[in-house]
Every structure is written in structure tokens, then in C-alpha cells.
Amino acid sequence: GAGVSQSPSNKVTEKGKDVELRCDPISGHTALYWYRQSLGQGLEFLIYFQGNSAPDKSGLPSDRFSAERTGGSVSTLTIQRTQQEDSAVYLCASSLVDRSSYEQYFGPGTRLTVT
Amino acid sequence: QQQVKQSPQSLIVQKGGISIINCAYENTAFDYFPWYQQFPGKGPALLIAIRPDVSEKKEGRFTISFNKSAKQFSLHIMDSQPGDSATYFCAATPDSGAGSYQLTFGKGTKLSVIP
């Protein structure tokens, strides 16, 4: 079946502009995660959605970052007034919530460049 | 902040050799330790994972060794092949309680296997 898809694959934006990044999780996966991967760094957790529960936003670096998940499926990560330090690859992952398996399936990411 | 420290940052191994990547953690609540493999332009993919009730897990050429008392775990790639050239991330998460769905990642090891 189809994996996690993300769009766009690349985004170049000017400093100060807003951007929206989209994630389509694997069908049937109730959990959805956003991570940020900066050059030479590991993956930094941003936000977690699980079903209809309130999302865990504890990893969002500032109030310029927000995310929503509509209908328990597609998610959008929005970055307002982008800054150069926001340049990174933004990865989305989805999973089943099952104590026997913590496997998160990652999309290919969106490479964001803020000029 | 919870951390997972990974070393080395980069590794060059000859074809047929053994690749060894090490990780250390601080949070004793961590109860699940996966390794992810990432090729350029792709999202990370789960390679192998271990829980602390066993000291070793082997899947094909890949082995995780786990030392609970030292809070360390490592990935061994036997008979390394050029196709193994990728970035490898260790990660950890608690099995329950706060953040039990959040993976904390190491900063990655870029492995190059030369013919």
C-alpha cells in the first residue's frame, strides 16, 4: 500500500513569508508526528496527533509554528513569518498506536529553504 | 532534556568489514530502542529494535547489543556492503507515561562502505 506522502518535496521561501507543509499518513494510522531535521542534527520532535485527543505541541520551537490534522487524516504544518533558522527538512511520520510495535513510518520530507 | 548520544559522527568501513555504531542514554524510563536507516532524499526507515529484557537481537547482518547497567546500546553491521552506505540513527522512547510515543533520536552516523 501507499506510504506516508508529503508535499511539496522542496520549498524555497523568502524570510517573513508563511509556509504550509502537508502530510498524508498511511491509511488507518491513528498517530501522526512531525519532526524537524537540521543539517548534521538528529530528528527533533515537533508535534504529535493521536486520534481525537488534543495534540502534544510540546516540541514546537515557537508560536510561529502550528499544525492541524483534519478528519484524523491529513495534517498541515504551518510556519508563520519564516526565519532563516527554520531552514531544515520537515519529516512526517505515522503509526498505529500499539504497545507491541512502536514503528513509525516516515515520509520523504519537505526540504524548506528560507532565503 | 532527555538525550541520546551517538558516536561516531561518521564511519568509513571497507566492504566485508564490521560497522559499529554506539549510543548512550540517560533516561532510565526509556524502554524501547530502535535503529533507523536513512538514505539521501528519503525518510528514515526502521531497521531493527530492541527492548531491555534482552541483551542482544540479531536480524540478518544487523545486530543490536544492549547493556542496561551502562545505559548503552550499539548497532553492529556484519559483512558491510556498499548498499549499507546511509545515515543511521539510534532512538529511544519510554514504554509508558509521559512522552511514551516520542522518539528521542541521536544525531546520526554517516556510514560509507567502500569497495
mmCIF file of C-alpha atoms in Angstrom:
data_model
loop_
_atom_site.group_PDB
_atom_site.id
_atom_site.type_symbol
_atom_site.label_atom_id
_atom_site.label_comp_id
_atom_site.label_asym_id
_atom_site.label_seq_id
_atom_site.Cartn_x
_atom_site.Cartn_y
_atom_site.Cartn_z
ATOM 1 C CA GLY A 1 0.000 0.000 0.000
ATOM 2 C CA ALA A 2 0.937 3.665 -0.175
ATOM 3 C CA GLY A 3 3.355 5.043 2.345
ATOM 4 C CA VAL A 4 3.410 8.426 4.019
ATOM 5 C CA SER A 5 3.453 11.195 1.452
ATOM 6 C CA GLN A 6 4.491 14.809 1.919
ATOM 7 C CA SER A 7 4.199 17.877 -0.246
ATOM 8 C CA PRO A 8 5.879 19.852 -1.511
ATOM 9 C CA SER A 9 9.160 17.976 -1.656
ATOM 10 C CA ASN A 10 11.050 21.259 -1.773
ATOM 11 C CA LYS A 11 10.038 24.746 -0.771
ATOM 12 C CA VAL A 12 12.049 27.933 -1.103
ATOM 13 C CA THR A 13 10.564 30.973 0.560
ATOM 14 C CA GLU A 14 11.602 34.455 1.483
ATOM 15 C CA LYS A 15 12.169 35.410 5.084
ATOM 16 C CA GLY A 16 8.962 36.659 6.648
ATOM 17 C CA LYS A 17 6.602 34.668 4.444
ATOM 18 C CA ASP A 18 4.258 31.962 5.712
ATOM 19 C CA VAL A 19 4.537 28.356 4.509
ATOM 20 C CA GLU A 20 2.299 25.311 4.717
ATOM 21 C CA LEU A 21 3.622 21.783 4.591
ATOM 22 C CA ARG A 22 1.303 18.840 4.010
ATOM 23 C CA CYS A 23 1.398 15.259 5.217
ATOM 24 C CA ASP A 24 -0.783 12.339 4.132
ATOM 25 C CA PRO A 25 -0.334 9.464 6.597
ATOM 26 C CA ILE A 26 -0.766 5.787 5.904
ATOM 27 C CA SER A 27 -4.435 4.899 5.809
ATOM 28 C CA GLY A 28 -5.600 3.551 9.148
ATOM 29 C CA HIS A 29 -2.738 5.002 11.168
ATOM 30 C CA THR A 30 -4.185 6.964 14.044
ATOM 31 C CA ALA A 31 -0.954 8.556 15.222
ATOM 32 C CA LEU A 32 0.849 11.283 13.271
ATOM 33 C CA TYR A 33 4.105 13.013 14.113
ATOM 34 C CA TRP A 34 6.082 15.946 12.759
ATOM 35 C CA TYR A 35 9.862 16.127 13.139
ATOM 36 C CA ARG A 36 12.473 18.616 12.008
ATOM 37 C CA GLN A 37 15.863 17.513 10.731
ATOM 38 C CA SER A 38 18.501 20.205 10.527
ATOM 39 C CA LEU A 39 21.831 19.708 8.761
ATOM 40 C CA GLY A 40 24.040 17.415 10.787
ATOM 41 C CA GLN A 41 21.450 17.028 13.516
ATOM 42 C CA GLY A 42 19.139 14.269 14.543
ATOM 43 C CA LEU A 43 15.421 14.411 14.298
ATOM 44 C CA GLU A 44 13.754 16.933 16.561
ATOM 45 C CA PHE A 45 10.205 16.127 17.675
ATOM 46 C CA LEU A 46 7.713 18.901 16.934
ATOM 47 C CA ILE A 47 4.144 17.701 17.468
ATOM 48 C CA TYR A 48 2.088 14.534 17.885
ATOM 49 C CA PHE A 49 -1.533 13.812 16.998
ATOM 50 C CA GLN A 50 -3.419 10.773 18.234
ATOM 51 C CA GLY A 51 -6.989 10.242 17.137
ATOM 52 C CA ASN A 52 -9.316 12.886 18.520
ATOM 53 C CA SER A 53 -7.116 13.686 21.502
ATOM 54 C CA ALA A 54 -5.587 17.103 21.962
ATOM 55 C CA PRO A 55 -2.221 17.181 20.182
ATOM 56 C CA ASP A 56 1.039 17.252 22.082
ATOM 57 C CA LYS A 57 2.626 20.503 20.940
ATOM 58 C CA SER A 58 5.487 20.410 23.403
ATOM 59 C CA GLY A 59 8.166 20.253 20.687
ATOM 60 C CA LEU A 60 7.093 23.285 18.695
ATOM 61 C CA PRO A 61 10.012 25.752 18.872
ATOM 62 C CA SER A 62 7.958 28.938 18.837
ATOM 63 C CA ASP A 63 4.452 30.253 18.436
ATOM 64 C CA ARG A 64 5.184 30.807 14.754
ATOM 65 C CA PHE A 65 4.740 27.070 14.325
ATOM 66 C CA SER A 66 1.326 25.428 14.315
ATOM 67 C CA ALA A 67 -0.201 22.251 12.983
ATOM 68 C CA GLU A 68 -3.603 20.783 12.464
ATOM 69 C CA ARG A 69 -4.954 17.436 11.486
ATOM 70 C CA THR A 70 -8.276 17.346 9.711
ATOM 71 C CA GLY A 71 -10.617 14.386 9.907
ATOM 72 C CA GLY A 72 -7.992 12.316 11.645
ATOM 73 C CA SER A 73 -6.015 12.006 8.433
ATOM 74 C CA VAL A 74 -4.186 14.758 6.535
ATOM 75 C CA SER A 75 -2.041 17.141 8.554
ATOM 76 C CA THR A 76 -0.695 20.579 7.766
ATOM 77 C CA LEU A 77 2.286 22.194 9.467
ATOM 78 C CA THR A 78 2.265 25.973 9.176
ATOM 79 C CA ILE A 79 5.230 28.215 9.822
ATOM 80 C CA GLN A 80 4.417 31.918 10.001
ATOM 81 C CA ARG A 81 6.895 34.723 9.377
ATOM 82 C CA THR A 82 9.630 32.274 8.420
ATOM 83 C CA GLN A 83 13.177 32.873 9.594
ATOM 84 C CA GLN A 84 16.438 31.568 8.150
ATOM 85 C CA GLU A 85 16.869 29.240 11.118
ATOM 86 C CA ASP A 86 13.670 27.491 10.059
ATOM 87 C CA SER A 87 15.541 26.043 7.066
ATOM 88 C CA ALA A 88 15.506 22.267 7.527
ATOM 89 C CA VAL A 89 13.882 19.075 6.331
ATOM 90 C CA TYR A 90 10.472 18.603 7.876
ATOM 91 C CA LEU A 91 9.522 14.968 8.260
ATOM 92 C CA CYS A 92 6.133 13.499 8.933
ATOM 93 C CA ALA A 93 5.571 10.012 10.314
ATOM 94 C CA SER A 94 2.545 7.915 11.137
ATOM 95 C CA SER A 95 1.995 4.803 13.175
ATOM 96 C CA LEU A 96 -0.508 2.513 14.750
ATOM 97 C CA VAL A 97 -0.753 3.033 18.477
ATOM 98 C CA ASP A 98 0.090 -0.422 19.648
ATOM 99 C CA ARG A 99 2.262 -1.287 22.627
ATOM 100 C CA SER A 100 3.708 -4.206 20.706
ATOM 101 C CA SER A 101 5.041 -2.002 17.972
ATOM 102 C CA TYR A 102 6.420 1.478 18.064
ATOM 103 C CA GLU A 103 7.334 1.565 14.397
ATOM 104 C CA GLN A 104 6.906 4.983 12.920
ATOM 105 C CA TYR A 105 6.722 5.166 9.142
ATOM 106 C CA PHE A 106 8.336 8.289 7.752
ATOM 107 C CA GLY A 107 7.571 10.252 4.640
ATOM 108 C CA PRO A 108 10.339 11.572 2.373
ATOM 109 C CA GLY A 109 10.216 15.002 3.956
ATOM 110 C CA THR A 110 9.870 18.574 2.762
ATOM 111 C CA ARG A 111 13.110 20.485 2.379
ATOM 112 C CA LEU A 112 12.438 24.079 3.403
ATOM 113 C CA THR A 113 14.900 26.807 2.480
ATOM 114 C CA VAL A 114 14.326 30.300 3.814
ATOM 115 C CA THR A 115 16.299 32.951 1.916
ATOM 116 C CA GLN B 1 16.382 17.468 28.251
ATOM 117 C CA GLN B 2 16.322 13.778 27.530
ATOM 118 C CA GLN B 3 19.253 12.903 25.304
ATOM 119 C CA VAL B 4 20.607 10.061 23.286
ATOM 120 C CA LYS B 5 24.291 10.453 22.454
ATOM 121 C CA GLN B 6 25.503 8.736 19.299
ATOM 122 C CA SER B 7 29.008 8.089 18.020
ATOM 123 C CA PRO B 8 30.861 8.226 15.752
ATOM 124 C CA GLN B 9 29.511 11.044 13.629
ATOM 125 C CA SER B 10 30.915 9.380 10.519
ATOM 126 C CA LEU B 11 32.365 5.989 9.748
ATOM 127 C CA ILE B 12 34.232 4.539 6.803
ATOM 128 C CA VAL B 13 34.404 0.766 6.526
ATOM 129 C CA GLN B 14 35.738 -1.498 3.830
ATOM 130 C CA LYS B 15 33.403 -3.926 2.133
ATOM 131 C CA GLY B 16 33.125 -7.080 4.196
ATOM 132 C CA GLY B 17 34.125 -5.368 7.411
ATOM 133 C CA ILE B 18 32.141 -4.777 10.596
ATOM 134 C CA SER B 19 30.489 -1.424 11.191
ATOM 135 C CA ILE B 20 29.860 -0.488 14.825
ATOM 136 C CA ILE B 21 27.783 2.485 15.969
ATOM 137 C CA ASN B 22 27.304 3.291 19.639
ATOM 138 C CA CYS B 23 24.626 5.101 21.584
ATOM 139 C CA ALA B 24 24.247 6.073 25.217
ATOM 140 C CA TYR B 25 21.184 7.356 27.012
ATOM 141 C CA GLU B 26 20.380 8.990 30.318
ATOM 142 C CA ASN B 27 16.691 8.464 30.910
ATOM 143 C CA THR B 28 16.118 5.194 32.762
ATOM 144 C CA ALA B 29 12.473 5.287 31.690
ATOM 145 C CA PHE B 30 13.498 4.526 28.111
ATOM 146 C CA ASP B 31 12.207 1.087 27.300
ATOM 147 C CA TYR B 32 12.365 0.715 23.539
ATOM 148 C CA PHE B 33 15.440 1.306 21.403
ATOM 149 C CA PRO B 34 15.067 1.331 17.607
ATOM 150 C CA TRP B 35 17.624 1.991 14.924
ATOM 151 C CA TYR B 36 16.625 3.840 11.787
ATOM 152 C CA GLN B 37 18.380 3.868 8.421
ATOM 153 C CA GLN B 38 18.134 6.882 6.146
ATOM 154 C CA PHE B 39 19.238 7.154 2.532
ATOM 155 C CA PRO B 40 19.721 10.574 0.912
ATOM 156 C CA GLY B 41 16.443 12.179 -0.038
ATOM 157 C CA LYS B 42 14.411 9.608 1.858
ATOM 158 C CA GLY B 43 12.785 9.486 5.256
ATOM 159 C CA PRO B 44 14.250 7.233 7.947
ATOM 160 C CA ALA B 45 13.104 3.613 7.950
ATOM 161 C CA LEU B 46 13.080 1.248 10.905
ATOM 162 C CA LEU B 47 15.965 -1.196 10.695
ATOM 163 C CA ILE B 48 15.887 -3.136 13.942
ATOM 164 C CA ALA B 49 14.732 -2.524 17.511
ATOM 165 C CA ILE B 50 15.284 -3.951 20.977
ATOM 166 C CA ARG B 51 13.699 -3.871 24.409
ATOM 167 C CA PRO B 52 15.881 -4.048 27.531
ATOM 168 C CA ASP B 53 14.681 -7.504 28.550
ATOM 169 C CA VAL B 54 17.226 -8.975 26.124
ATOM 170 C CA SER B 55 20.909 -8.159 25.710
ATOM 171 C CA GLU B 56 21.147 -8.849 22.001
ATOM 172 C CA LYS B 57 18.932 -9.047 18.959
ATOM 173 C CA LYS B 58 20.033 -10.186 15.536
ATOM 174 C CA GLU B 59 18.320 -9.782 12.200
ATOM 175 C CA GLY B 60 20.389 -10.942 9.274
ATOM 176 C CA ARG B 61 23.620 -8.955 9.199
ATOM 177 C CA PHE B 62 22.351 -6.442 11.753
ATOM 178 C CA THR B 63 22.743 -6.935 15.498
ATOM 179 C CA ILE B 64 21.814 -4.704 18.421
ATOM 180 C CA SER B 65 23.767 -5.192 21.641
ATOM 181 C CA PHE B 66 22.227 -3.721 24.779
ATOM 182 C CA ASN B 67 23.862 -3.012 28.138
ATOM 183 C CA LYS B 68 21.203 -1.866 30.584
ATOM 184 C CA SER B 69 23.541 -1.189 33.508
ATOM 185 C CA ALA B 70 25.783 1.011 31.368
ATOM 186 C CA LYS B 71 22.796 2.572 29.585
ATOM 187 C CA GLN B 72 24.393 1.883 26.247
ATOM 188 C CA PHE B 73 23.384 0.108 23.079
ATOM 189 C CA SER B 74 25.100 -0.435 19.785
ATOM 190 C CA LEU B 75 24.445 -1.483 16.220
ATOM 191 C CA HIS B 76 26.764 -3.943 14.521
ATOM 192 C CA ILE B 77 26.620 -4.451 10.763
ATOM 193 C CA MET B 78 28.432 -7.605 9.767
ATOM 194 C CA ASP B 79 29.877 -8.099 6.273
ATOM 195 C CA SER B 80 29.191 -4.454 5.466
ATOM 196 C CA GLN B 81 28.212 -3.769 1.856
ATOM 197 C CA PRO B 82 28.291 -0.597 -0.258
ATOM 198 C CA GLY B 83 24.479 -0.692 -0.231
ATOM 199 C CA ASP B 84 24.614 -0.186 3.539
ATOM 200 C CA SER B 85 26.042 3.284 2.998
ATOM 201 C CA ALA B 86 23.491 5.536 4.674
ATOM 202 C CA THR B 87 22.933 7.566 7.812
ATOM 203 C CA TYR B 88 21.969 5.560 10.872
ATOM 204 C CA PHE B 89 20.050 6.969 13.813
ATOM 205 C CA CYS B 90 19.566 5.375 17.183
ATOM 206 C CA ALA B 91 16.488 6.357 19.146
ATOM 207 C CA ALA B 92 14.749 5.659 22.412
ATOM 208 C CA THR B 93 11.347 6.087 23.980
ATOM 209 C CA PRO B 94 9.646 5.269 27.271
ATOM 210 C CA ASP B 95 7.232 2.386 27.182
ATOM 211 C CA SER B 96 4.588 4.228 29.148
ATOM 212 C CA GLY B 97 3.874 7.503 30.830
ATOM 213 C CA ALA B 98 4.649 10.947 29.525
ATOM 214 C CA GLY B 99 6.157 11.028 26.066
ATOM 215 C CA SER B 100 5.828 7.309 25.508
ATOM 216 C CA TYR B 101 5.169 7.926 21.842
ATOM 217 C CA GLN B 102 8.034 10.382 21.369
ATOM 218 C CA LEU B 103 11.193 9.031 19.869
ATOM 219 C CA THR B 104 14.336 10.791 21.069
ATOM 220 C CA PHE B 105 16.938 10.465 18.334
ATOM 221 C CA GLY B 106 20.708 10.511 18.328
ATOM 222 C CA LYS B 107 22.376 12.887 15.882
ATOM 223 C CA GLY B 108 23.153 10.171 13.368
ATOM 224 C CA THR B 109 26.156 8.365 11.938
ATOM 225 C CA LYS B 110 27.006 8.632 8.281
ATOM 226 C CA LEU B 111 28.323 5.249 7.175
ATOM 227 C CA SER B 112 30.328 4.855 3.998
ATOM 228 C CA VAL B 113 31.234 1.350 2.883
ATOM 229 C CA ILE B 114 33.998 1.396 0.304
ATOM 230 C CA PRO B 115 34.519 -1.430 -2.179
#
